[in-house]
PDB file of C-alpha atoms in Angstrom:
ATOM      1  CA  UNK A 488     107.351  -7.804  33.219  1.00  0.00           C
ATOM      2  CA  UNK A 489     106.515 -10.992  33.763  1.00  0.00           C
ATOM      3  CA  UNK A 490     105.354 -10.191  37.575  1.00  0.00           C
ATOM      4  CA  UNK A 491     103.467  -7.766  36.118  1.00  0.00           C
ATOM      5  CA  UNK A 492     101.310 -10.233  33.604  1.00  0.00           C
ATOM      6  CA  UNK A 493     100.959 -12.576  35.894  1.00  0.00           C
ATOM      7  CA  UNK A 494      99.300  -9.938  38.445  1.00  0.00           C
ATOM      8  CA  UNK A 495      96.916  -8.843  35.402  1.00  0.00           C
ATOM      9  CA  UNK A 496      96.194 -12.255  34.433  1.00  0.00           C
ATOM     10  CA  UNK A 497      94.821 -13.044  37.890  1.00  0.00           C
ATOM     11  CA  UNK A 498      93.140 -10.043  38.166  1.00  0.00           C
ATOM     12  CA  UNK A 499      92.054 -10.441  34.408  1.00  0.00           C
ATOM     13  CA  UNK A 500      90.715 -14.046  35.818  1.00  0.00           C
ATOM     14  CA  UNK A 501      88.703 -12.533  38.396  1.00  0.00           C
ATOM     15  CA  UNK A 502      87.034 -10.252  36.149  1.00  0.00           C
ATOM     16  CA  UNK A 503      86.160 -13.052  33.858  1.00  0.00           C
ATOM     17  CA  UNK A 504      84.952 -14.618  37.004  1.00  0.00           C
ATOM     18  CA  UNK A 505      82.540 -12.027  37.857  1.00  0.00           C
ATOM     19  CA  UNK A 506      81.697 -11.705  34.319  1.00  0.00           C
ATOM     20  CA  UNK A 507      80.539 -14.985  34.413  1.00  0.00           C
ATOM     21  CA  UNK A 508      78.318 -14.982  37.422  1.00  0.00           C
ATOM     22  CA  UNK A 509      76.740 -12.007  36.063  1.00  0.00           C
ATOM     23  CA  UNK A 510      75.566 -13.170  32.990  1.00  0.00           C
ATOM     24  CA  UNK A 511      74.142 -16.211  34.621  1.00  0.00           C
ATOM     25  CA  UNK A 512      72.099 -14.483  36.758  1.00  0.00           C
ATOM     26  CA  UNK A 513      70.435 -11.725  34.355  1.00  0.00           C
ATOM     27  CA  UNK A 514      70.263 -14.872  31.555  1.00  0.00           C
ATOM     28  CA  UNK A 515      66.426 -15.148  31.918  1.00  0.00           C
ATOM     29  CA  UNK A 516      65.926 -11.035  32.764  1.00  0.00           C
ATOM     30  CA  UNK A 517      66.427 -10.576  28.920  1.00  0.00           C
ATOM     31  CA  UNK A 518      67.256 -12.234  25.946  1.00  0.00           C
ATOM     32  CA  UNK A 519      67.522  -9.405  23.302  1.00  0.00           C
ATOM     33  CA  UNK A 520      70.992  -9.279  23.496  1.00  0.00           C
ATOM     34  CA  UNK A 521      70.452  -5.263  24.673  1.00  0.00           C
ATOM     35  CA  UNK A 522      71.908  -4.546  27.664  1.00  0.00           C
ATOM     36  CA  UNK A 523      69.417  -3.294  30.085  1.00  0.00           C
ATOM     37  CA  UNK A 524      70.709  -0.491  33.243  1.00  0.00           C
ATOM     38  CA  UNK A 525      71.333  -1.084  36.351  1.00  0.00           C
ATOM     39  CA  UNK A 526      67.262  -0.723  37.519  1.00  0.00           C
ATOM     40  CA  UNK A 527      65.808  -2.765  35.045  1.00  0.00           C
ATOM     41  CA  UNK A 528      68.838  -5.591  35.722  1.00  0.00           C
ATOM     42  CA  UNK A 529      67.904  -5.961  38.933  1.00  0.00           C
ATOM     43  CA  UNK A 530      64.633  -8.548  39.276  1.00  0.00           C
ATOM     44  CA  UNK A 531      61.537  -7.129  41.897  1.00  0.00           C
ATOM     45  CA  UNK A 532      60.571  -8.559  44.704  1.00  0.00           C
ATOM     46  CA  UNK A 533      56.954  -8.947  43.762  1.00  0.00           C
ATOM     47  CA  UNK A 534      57.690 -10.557  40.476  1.00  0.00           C
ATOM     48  CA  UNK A 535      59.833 -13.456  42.167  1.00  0.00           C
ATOM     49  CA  UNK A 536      57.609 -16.254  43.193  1.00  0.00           C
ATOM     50  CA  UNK A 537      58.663 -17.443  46.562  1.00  0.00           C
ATOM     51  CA  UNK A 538      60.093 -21.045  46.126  1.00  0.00           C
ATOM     52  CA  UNK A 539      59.078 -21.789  50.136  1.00  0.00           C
ATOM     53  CA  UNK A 540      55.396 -22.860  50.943  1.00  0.00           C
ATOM     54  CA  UNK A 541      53.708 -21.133  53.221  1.00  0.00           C
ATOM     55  CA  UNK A 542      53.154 -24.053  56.158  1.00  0.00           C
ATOM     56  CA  UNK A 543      49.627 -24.796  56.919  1.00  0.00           C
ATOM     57  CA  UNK A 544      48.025 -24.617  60.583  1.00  0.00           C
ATOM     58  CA  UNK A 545      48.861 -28.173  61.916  1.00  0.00           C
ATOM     59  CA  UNK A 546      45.314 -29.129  64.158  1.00  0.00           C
ATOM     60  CA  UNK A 547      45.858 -29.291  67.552  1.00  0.00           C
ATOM     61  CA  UNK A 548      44.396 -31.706  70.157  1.00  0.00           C
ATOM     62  CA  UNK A 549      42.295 -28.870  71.409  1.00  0.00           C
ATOM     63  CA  UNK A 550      40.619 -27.580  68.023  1.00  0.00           C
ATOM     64  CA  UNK A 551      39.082 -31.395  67.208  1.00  0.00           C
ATOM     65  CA  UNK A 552      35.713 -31.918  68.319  1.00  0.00           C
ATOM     66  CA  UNK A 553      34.944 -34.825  70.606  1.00  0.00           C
ATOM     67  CA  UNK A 554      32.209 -36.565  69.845  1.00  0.00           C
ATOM     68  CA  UNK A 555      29.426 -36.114  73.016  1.00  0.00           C
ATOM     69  CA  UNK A 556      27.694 -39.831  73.258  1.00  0.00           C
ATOM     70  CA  UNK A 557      24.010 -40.065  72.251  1.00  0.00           C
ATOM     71  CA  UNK A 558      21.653 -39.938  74.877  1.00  0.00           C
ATOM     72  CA  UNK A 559      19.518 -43.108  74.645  1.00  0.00           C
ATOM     73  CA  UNK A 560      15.852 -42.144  74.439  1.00  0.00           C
ATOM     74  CA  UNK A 561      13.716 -42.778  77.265  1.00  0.00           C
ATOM     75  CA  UNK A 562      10.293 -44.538  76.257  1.00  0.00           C
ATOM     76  CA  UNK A 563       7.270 -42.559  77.227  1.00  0.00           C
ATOM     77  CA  UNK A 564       3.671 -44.247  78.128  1.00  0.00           C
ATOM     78  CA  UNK A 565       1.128 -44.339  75.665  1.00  0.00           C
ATOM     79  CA  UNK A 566      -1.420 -42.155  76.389  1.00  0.00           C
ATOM     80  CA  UNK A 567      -4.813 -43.854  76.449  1.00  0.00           C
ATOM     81  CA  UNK A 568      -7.617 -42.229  73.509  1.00  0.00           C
ATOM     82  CA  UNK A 569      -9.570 -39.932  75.124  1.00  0.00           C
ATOM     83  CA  UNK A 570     -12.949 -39.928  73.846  1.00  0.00           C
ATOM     84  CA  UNK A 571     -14.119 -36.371  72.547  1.00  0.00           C
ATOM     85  CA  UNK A 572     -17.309 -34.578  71.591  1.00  0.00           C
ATOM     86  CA  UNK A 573     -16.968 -33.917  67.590  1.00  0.00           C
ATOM     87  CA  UNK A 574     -16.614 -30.328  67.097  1.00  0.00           C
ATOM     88  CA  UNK A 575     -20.061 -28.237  66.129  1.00  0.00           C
ATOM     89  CA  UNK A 576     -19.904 -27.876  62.397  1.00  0.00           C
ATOM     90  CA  UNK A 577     -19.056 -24.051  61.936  1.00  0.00           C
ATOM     91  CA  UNK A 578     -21.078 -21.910  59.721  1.00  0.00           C
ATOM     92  CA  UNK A 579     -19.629 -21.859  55.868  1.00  0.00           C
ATOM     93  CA  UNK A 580     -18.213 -17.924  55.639  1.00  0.00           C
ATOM     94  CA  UNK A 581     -16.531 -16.735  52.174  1.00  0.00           C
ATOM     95  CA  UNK A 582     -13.210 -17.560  52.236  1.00  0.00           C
ATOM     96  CA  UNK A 583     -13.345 -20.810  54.642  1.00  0.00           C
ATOM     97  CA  UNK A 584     -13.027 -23.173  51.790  1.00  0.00           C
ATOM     98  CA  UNK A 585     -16.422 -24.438  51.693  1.00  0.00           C
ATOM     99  CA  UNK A 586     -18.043 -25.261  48.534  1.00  0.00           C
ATOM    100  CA  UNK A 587     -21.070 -23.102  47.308  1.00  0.00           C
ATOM    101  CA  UNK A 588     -22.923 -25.788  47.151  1.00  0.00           C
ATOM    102  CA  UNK A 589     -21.889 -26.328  50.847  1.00  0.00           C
ATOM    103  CA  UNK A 590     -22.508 -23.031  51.730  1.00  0.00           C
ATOM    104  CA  UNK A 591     -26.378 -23.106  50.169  1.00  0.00           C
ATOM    105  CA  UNK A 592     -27.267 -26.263  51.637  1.00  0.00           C
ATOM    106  CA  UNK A 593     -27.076 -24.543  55.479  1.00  0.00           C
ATOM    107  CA  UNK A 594     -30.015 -22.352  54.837  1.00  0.00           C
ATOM    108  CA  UNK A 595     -31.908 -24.629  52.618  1.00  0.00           C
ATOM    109  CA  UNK A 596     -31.567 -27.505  55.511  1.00  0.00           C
ATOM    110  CA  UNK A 597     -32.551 -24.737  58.230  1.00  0.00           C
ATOM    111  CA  UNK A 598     -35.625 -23.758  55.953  1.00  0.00           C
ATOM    112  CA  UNK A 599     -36.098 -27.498  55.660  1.00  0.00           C
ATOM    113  CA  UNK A 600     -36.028 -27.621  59.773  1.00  0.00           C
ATOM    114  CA  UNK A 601     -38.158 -24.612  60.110  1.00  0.00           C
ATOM    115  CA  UNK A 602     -40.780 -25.818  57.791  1.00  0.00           C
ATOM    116  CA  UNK A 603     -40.974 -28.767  59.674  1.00  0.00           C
ATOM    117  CA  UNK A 604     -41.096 -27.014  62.746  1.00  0.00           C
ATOM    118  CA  UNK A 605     -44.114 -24.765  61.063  1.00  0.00           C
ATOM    119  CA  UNK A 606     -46.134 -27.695  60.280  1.00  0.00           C
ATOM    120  CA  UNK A 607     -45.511 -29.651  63.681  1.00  0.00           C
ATOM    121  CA  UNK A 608     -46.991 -26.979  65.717  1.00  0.00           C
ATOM    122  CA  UNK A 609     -49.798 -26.219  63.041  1.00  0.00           C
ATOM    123  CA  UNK A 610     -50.765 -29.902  63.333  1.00  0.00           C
ATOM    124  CA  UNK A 611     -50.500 -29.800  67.175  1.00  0.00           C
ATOM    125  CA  UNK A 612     -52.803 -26.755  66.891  1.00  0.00           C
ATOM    126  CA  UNK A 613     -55.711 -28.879  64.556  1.00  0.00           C
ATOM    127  CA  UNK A 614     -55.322 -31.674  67.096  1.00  0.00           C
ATOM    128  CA  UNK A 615     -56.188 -29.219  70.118  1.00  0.00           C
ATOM    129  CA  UNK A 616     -58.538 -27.389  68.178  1.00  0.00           C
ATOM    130  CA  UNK A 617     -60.552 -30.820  67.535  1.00  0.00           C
ATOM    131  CA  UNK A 618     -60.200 -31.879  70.917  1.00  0.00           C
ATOM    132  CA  UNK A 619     -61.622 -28.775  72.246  1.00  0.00           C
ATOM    133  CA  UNK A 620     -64.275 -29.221  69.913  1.00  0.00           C
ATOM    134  CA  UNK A 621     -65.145 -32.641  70.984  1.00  0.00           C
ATOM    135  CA  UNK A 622     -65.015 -31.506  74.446  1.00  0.00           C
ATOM    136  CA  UNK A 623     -67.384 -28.909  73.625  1.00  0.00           C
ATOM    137  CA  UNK A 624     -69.958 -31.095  72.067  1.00  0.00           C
ATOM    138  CA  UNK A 625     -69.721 -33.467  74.545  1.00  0.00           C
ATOM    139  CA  UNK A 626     -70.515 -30.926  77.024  1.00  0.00           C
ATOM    140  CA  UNK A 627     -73.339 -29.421  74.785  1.00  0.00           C
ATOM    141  CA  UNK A 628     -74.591 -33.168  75.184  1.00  0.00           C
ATOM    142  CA  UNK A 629     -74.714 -34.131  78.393  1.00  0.00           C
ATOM    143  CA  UNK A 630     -76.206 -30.320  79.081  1.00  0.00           C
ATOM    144  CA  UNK A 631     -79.080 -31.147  76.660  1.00  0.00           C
ATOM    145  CA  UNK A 632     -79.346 -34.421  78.535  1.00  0.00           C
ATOM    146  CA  UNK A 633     -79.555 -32.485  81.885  1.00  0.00           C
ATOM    147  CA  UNK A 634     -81.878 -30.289  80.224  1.00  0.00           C
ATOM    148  CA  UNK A 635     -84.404 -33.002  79.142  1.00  0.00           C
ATOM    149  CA  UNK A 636     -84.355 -34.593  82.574  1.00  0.00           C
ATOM    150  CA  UNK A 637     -85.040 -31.263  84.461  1.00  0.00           C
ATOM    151  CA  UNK A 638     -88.133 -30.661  82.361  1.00  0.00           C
ATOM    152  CA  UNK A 639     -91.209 -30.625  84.816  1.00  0.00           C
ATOM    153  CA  UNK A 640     -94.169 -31.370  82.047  1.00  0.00           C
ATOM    154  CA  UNK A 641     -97.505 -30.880  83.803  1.00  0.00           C
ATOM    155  CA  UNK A 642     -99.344 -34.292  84.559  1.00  0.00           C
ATOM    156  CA  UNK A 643    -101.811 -33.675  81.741  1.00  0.00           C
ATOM    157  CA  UNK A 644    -102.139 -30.648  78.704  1.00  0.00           C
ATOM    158  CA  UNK A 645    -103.457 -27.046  80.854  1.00  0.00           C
ATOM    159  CA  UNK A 646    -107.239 -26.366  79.818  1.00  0.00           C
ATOM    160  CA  UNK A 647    -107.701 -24.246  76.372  1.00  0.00           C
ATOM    161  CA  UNK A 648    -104.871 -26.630  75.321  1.00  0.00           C
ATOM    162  CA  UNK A 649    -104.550 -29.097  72.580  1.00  0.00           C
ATOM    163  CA  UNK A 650    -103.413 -32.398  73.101  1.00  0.00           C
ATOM    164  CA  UNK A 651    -100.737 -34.215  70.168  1.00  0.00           C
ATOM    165  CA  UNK A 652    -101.456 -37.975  70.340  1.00  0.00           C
ATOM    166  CA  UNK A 653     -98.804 -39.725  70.071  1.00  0.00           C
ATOM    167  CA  UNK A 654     -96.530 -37.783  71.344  1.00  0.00           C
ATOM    168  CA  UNK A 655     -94.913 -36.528  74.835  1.00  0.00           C
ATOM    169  CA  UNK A 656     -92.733 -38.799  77.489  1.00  0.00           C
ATOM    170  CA  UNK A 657     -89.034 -37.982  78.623  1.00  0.00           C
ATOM    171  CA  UNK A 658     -86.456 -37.156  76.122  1.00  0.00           C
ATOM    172  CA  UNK A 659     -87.493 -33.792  74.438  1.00  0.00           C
ATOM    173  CA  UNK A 660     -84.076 -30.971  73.260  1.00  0.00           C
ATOM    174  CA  UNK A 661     -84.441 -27.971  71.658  1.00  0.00           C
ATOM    175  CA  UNK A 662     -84.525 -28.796  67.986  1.00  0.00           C
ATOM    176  CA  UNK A 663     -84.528 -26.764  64.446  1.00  0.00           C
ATOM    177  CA  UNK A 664     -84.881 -22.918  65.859  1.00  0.00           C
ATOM    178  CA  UNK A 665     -83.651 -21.304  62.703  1.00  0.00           C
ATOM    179  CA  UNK A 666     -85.210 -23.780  60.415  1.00  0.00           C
ATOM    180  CA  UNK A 667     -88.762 -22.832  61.522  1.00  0.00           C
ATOM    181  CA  UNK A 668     -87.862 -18.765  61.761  1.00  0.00           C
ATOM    182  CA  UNK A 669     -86.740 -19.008  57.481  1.00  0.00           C
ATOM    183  CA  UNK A 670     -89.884 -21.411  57.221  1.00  0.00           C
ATOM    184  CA  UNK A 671     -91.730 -18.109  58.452  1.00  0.00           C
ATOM    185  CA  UNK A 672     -89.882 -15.886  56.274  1.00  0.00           C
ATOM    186  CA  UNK A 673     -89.955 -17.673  53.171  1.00  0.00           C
ATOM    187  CA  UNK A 674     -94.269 -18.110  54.001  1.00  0.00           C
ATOM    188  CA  UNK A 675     -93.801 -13.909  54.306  1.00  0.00           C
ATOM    189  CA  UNK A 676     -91.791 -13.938  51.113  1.00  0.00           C
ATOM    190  CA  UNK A 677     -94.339 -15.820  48.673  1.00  0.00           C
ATOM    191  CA  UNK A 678     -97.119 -13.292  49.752  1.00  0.00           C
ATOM    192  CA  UNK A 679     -95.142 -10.133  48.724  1.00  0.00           C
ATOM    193  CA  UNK A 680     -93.548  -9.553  52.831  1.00  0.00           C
ATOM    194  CA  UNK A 681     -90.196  -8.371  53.478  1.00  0.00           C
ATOM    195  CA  UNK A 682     -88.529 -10.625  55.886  1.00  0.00           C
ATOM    196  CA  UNK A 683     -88.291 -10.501  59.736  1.00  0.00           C
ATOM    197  CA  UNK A 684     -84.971 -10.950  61.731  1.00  0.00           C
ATOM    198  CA  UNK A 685     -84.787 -14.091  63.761  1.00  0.00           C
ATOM    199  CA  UNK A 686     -83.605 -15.038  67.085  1.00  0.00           C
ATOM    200  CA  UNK A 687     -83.363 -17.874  69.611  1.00  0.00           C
ATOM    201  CA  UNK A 688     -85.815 -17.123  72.797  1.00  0.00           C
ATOM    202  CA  UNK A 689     -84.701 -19.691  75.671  1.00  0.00           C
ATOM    203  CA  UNK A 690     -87.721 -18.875  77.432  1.00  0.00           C
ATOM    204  CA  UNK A 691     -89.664 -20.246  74.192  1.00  0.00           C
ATOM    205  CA  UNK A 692     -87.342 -23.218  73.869  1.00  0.00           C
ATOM    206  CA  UNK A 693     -87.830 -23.666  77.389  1.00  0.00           C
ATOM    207  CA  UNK A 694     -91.684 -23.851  76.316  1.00  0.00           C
ATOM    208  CA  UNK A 695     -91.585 -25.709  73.699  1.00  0.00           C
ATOM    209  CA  UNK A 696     -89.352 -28.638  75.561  1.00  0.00           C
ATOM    210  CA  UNK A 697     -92.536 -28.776  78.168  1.00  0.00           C
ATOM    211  CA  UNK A 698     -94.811 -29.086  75.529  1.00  0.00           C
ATOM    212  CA  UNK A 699     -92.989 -31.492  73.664  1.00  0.00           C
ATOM    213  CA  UNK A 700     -92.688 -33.582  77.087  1.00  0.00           C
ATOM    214  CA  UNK A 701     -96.221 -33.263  78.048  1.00  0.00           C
ATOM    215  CA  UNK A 702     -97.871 -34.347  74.874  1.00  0.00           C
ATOM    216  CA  UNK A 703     -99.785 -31.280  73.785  1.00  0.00           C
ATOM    217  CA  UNK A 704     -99.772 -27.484  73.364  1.00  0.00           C
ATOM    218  CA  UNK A 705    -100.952 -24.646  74.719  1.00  0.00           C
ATOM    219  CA  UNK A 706     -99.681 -20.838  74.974  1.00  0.00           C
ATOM    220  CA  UNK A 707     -97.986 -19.723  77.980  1.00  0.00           C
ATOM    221  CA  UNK A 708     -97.670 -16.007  77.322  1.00  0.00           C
ATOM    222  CA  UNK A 709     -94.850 -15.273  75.594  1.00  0.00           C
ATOM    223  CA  UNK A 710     -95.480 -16.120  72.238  1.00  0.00           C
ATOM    224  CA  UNK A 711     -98.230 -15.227  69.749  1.00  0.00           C
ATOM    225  CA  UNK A 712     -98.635 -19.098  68.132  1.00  0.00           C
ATOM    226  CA  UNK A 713     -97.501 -22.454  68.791  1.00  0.00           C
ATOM    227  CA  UNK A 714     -97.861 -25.885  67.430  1.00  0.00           C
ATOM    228  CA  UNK A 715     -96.916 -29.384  66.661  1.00  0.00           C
ATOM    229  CA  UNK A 716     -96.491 -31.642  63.904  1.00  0.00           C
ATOM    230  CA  UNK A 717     -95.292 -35.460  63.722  1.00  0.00           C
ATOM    231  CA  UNK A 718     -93.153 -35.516  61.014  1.00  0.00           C
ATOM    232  CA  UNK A 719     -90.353 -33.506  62.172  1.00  0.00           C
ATOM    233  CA  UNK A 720     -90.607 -30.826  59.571  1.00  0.00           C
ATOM    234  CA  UNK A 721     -90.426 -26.780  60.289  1.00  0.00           C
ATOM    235  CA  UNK A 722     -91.927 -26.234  56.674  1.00  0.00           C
ATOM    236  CA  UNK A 723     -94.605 -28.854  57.378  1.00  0.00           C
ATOM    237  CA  UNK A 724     -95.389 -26.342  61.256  1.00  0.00           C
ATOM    238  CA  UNK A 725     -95.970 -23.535  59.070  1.00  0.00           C
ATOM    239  CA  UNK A 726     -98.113 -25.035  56.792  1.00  0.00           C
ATOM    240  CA  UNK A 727    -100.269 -25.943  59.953  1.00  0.00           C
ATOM    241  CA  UNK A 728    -100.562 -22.326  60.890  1.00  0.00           C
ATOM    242  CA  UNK A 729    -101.338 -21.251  57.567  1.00  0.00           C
ATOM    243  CA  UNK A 730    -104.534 -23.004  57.721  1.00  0.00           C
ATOM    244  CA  UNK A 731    -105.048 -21.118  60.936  1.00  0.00           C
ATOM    245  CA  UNK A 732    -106.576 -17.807  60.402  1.00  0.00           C
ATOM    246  CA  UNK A 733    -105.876 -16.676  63.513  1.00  0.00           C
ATOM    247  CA  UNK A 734    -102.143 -17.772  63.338  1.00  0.00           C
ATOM    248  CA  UNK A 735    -102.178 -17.391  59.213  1.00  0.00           C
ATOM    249  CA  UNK A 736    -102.241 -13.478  60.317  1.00  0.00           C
ATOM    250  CA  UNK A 737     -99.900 -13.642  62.859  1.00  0.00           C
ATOM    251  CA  UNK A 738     -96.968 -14.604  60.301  1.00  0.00           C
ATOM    252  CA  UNK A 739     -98.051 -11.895  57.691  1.00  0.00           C
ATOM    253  CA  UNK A 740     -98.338  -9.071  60.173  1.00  0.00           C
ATOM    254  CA  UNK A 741     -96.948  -5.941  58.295  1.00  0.00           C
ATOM    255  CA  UNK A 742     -96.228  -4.088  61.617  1.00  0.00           C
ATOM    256  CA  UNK A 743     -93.527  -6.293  62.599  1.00  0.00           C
ATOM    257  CA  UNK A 744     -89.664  -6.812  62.109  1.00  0.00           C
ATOM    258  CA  UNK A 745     -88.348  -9.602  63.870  1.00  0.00           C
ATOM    259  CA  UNK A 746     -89.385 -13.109  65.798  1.00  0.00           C
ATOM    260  CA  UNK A 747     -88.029 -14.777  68.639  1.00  0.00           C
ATOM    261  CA  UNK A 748     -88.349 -18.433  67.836  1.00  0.00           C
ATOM    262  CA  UNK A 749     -88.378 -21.750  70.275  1.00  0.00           C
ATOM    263  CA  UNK A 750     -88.264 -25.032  69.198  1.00  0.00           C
ATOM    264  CA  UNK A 751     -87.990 -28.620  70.466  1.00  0.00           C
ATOM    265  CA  UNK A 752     -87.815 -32.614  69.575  1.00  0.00           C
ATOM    266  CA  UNK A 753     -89.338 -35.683  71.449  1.00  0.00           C
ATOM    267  CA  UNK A 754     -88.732 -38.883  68.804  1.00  0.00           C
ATOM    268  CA  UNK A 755     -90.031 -37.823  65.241  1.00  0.00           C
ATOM    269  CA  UNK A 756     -92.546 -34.623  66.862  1.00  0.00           C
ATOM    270  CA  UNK A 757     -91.817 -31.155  66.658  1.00  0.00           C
ATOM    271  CA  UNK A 758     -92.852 -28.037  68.949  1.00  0.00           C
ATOM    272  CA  UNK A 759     -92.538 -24.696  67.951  1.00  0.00           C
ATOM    273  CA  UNK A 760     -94.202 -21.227  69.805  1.00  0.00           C
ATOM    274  CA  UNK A 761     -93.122 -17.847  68.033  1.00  0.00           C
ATOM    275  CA  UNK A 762     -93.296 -14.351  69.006  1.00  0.00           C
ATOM    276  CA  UNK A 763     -93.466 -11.350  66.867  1.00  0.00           C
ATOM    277  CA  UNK A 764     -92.384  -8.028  67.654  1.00  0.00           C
TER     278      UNK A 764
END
């Protein structure tokens, strides 16, 4: 009997034992007092933190980047300053950034330019113009200077002539053409006349210049009256020759419509002959 207690307390003692562990280990699983099965008793994996850290990669030599020394710089020359043409200012276009003002001062300078251009070339044009014309007048100069030397007067006035005292020697030019042909026509005019058409005759300049240089008058031919007066005056001529019969007719001939007309100067005389036709 005793054998018998003693076996059941041992094994009584290990069942207390496991007991024991048990309930230490499910302690924190619950703690409702309920007994939970088997499944449920039993803690998961997953919901077990793991008490070992996981280890970290310890760097090895080869991961660790060496340094690679700096390269010292090498100095370079200083280039020498090149001189350069300024870039052509470019036209202001919309968009470019220019100002408007900017932008209207490029055609206002260029009309500027062109204006001054324009006025240039007109004032190089007067300058030609009046040194042509000075030319031209000198030329008309020394010709009537020719012209009064190449005169051949005859030594003395031809018979039927009438001599002008005072007057003849070197020198004579054709002289006041058109004054004495409206002298005519404004004679013509007073008596009730229409007007004749005038033109210059060089063969009665020529005429006249011979008279003029001789001293005298007389009619060659080619004219219908001539004359001479010493003051000069193409009204004073045809005031001569309207106390003229002869030549008073002549200038208020109705059968007419024009007159060639020569005339010519030595000092203050003047010689006139005048066709009509």
């Amino acid at each position: 009997m005793r054998r018998w207690d003693s076996r059941s307390r041992s094994v009584a003692a290990v069942a207390v034992a496991t007991l024991v562990v048990v309930g230490v280990g499910t302690s924190a699983a619950w703690s409702d007092g309920s007994a939970p099965d088997d499944a449920a008793a039993t803690p998961s994996a997953t919901s077990t933190p793991s008490a070992t850290p996981t280890a970290s990669p310890t760097p090895t030599a080869s991961s660790t980047p060496t340094p690679a020394p700096t390269p010292k710089p090498t100095p370079k020359p200083t280039p020498k300053p090149v001189a350069s043409k300024a870039p052509a200012p470019k036209p202001a276009t919309a968009g470019s950034g220019v100002s408007s003002s900017a932008t209207k001062a490029a055609p206002a300078a260029a009309k500027t330019a062109a204006a001054k251009k324009a006025a240039a070339k007109k004032s190089a044009a007067a300058k030609a113009a009046a040194k042509k014309a000075a030319a031209k007048k000198a030329a008309a100069k020394k010709s009537a200077s020719t012209s009064r030397a190449s005169v051949k007067a005859p030594a003395k006035v031809p018979s039927g002539g009438l001599v002008c005292r005072g007057s003849g020697g070197p020198g004579a030019g054709e002289q006041q053409v058109s004054a004495i042909g409206k002298a005519i026509n404004t004679y013509r005019a007073k008596h009730g006349l229409k007007k004749l058409s005038i033109s210059r005759s060089s063969t009665l300049v020529q005429h006249a210049k011979t008279m003029a240089t001789t001293g005298g008058i007389w009619h060659s031919g080619h004219e219908n009256i001539v004359a001479c007066v010493s003051n000069d005056s193409a009204t004073t001529m045809v005031t001569a020759w309207s106390k003229s019969a002869p030549h008073k007719a002549q200038m208020l001939r109705k059968d007419v419509t024009h007159m060639s007309v020569g005339g010519a100067a030595n000092g203050s005389w003047l010689f006139g002959a005048v066709l009509f036709t």
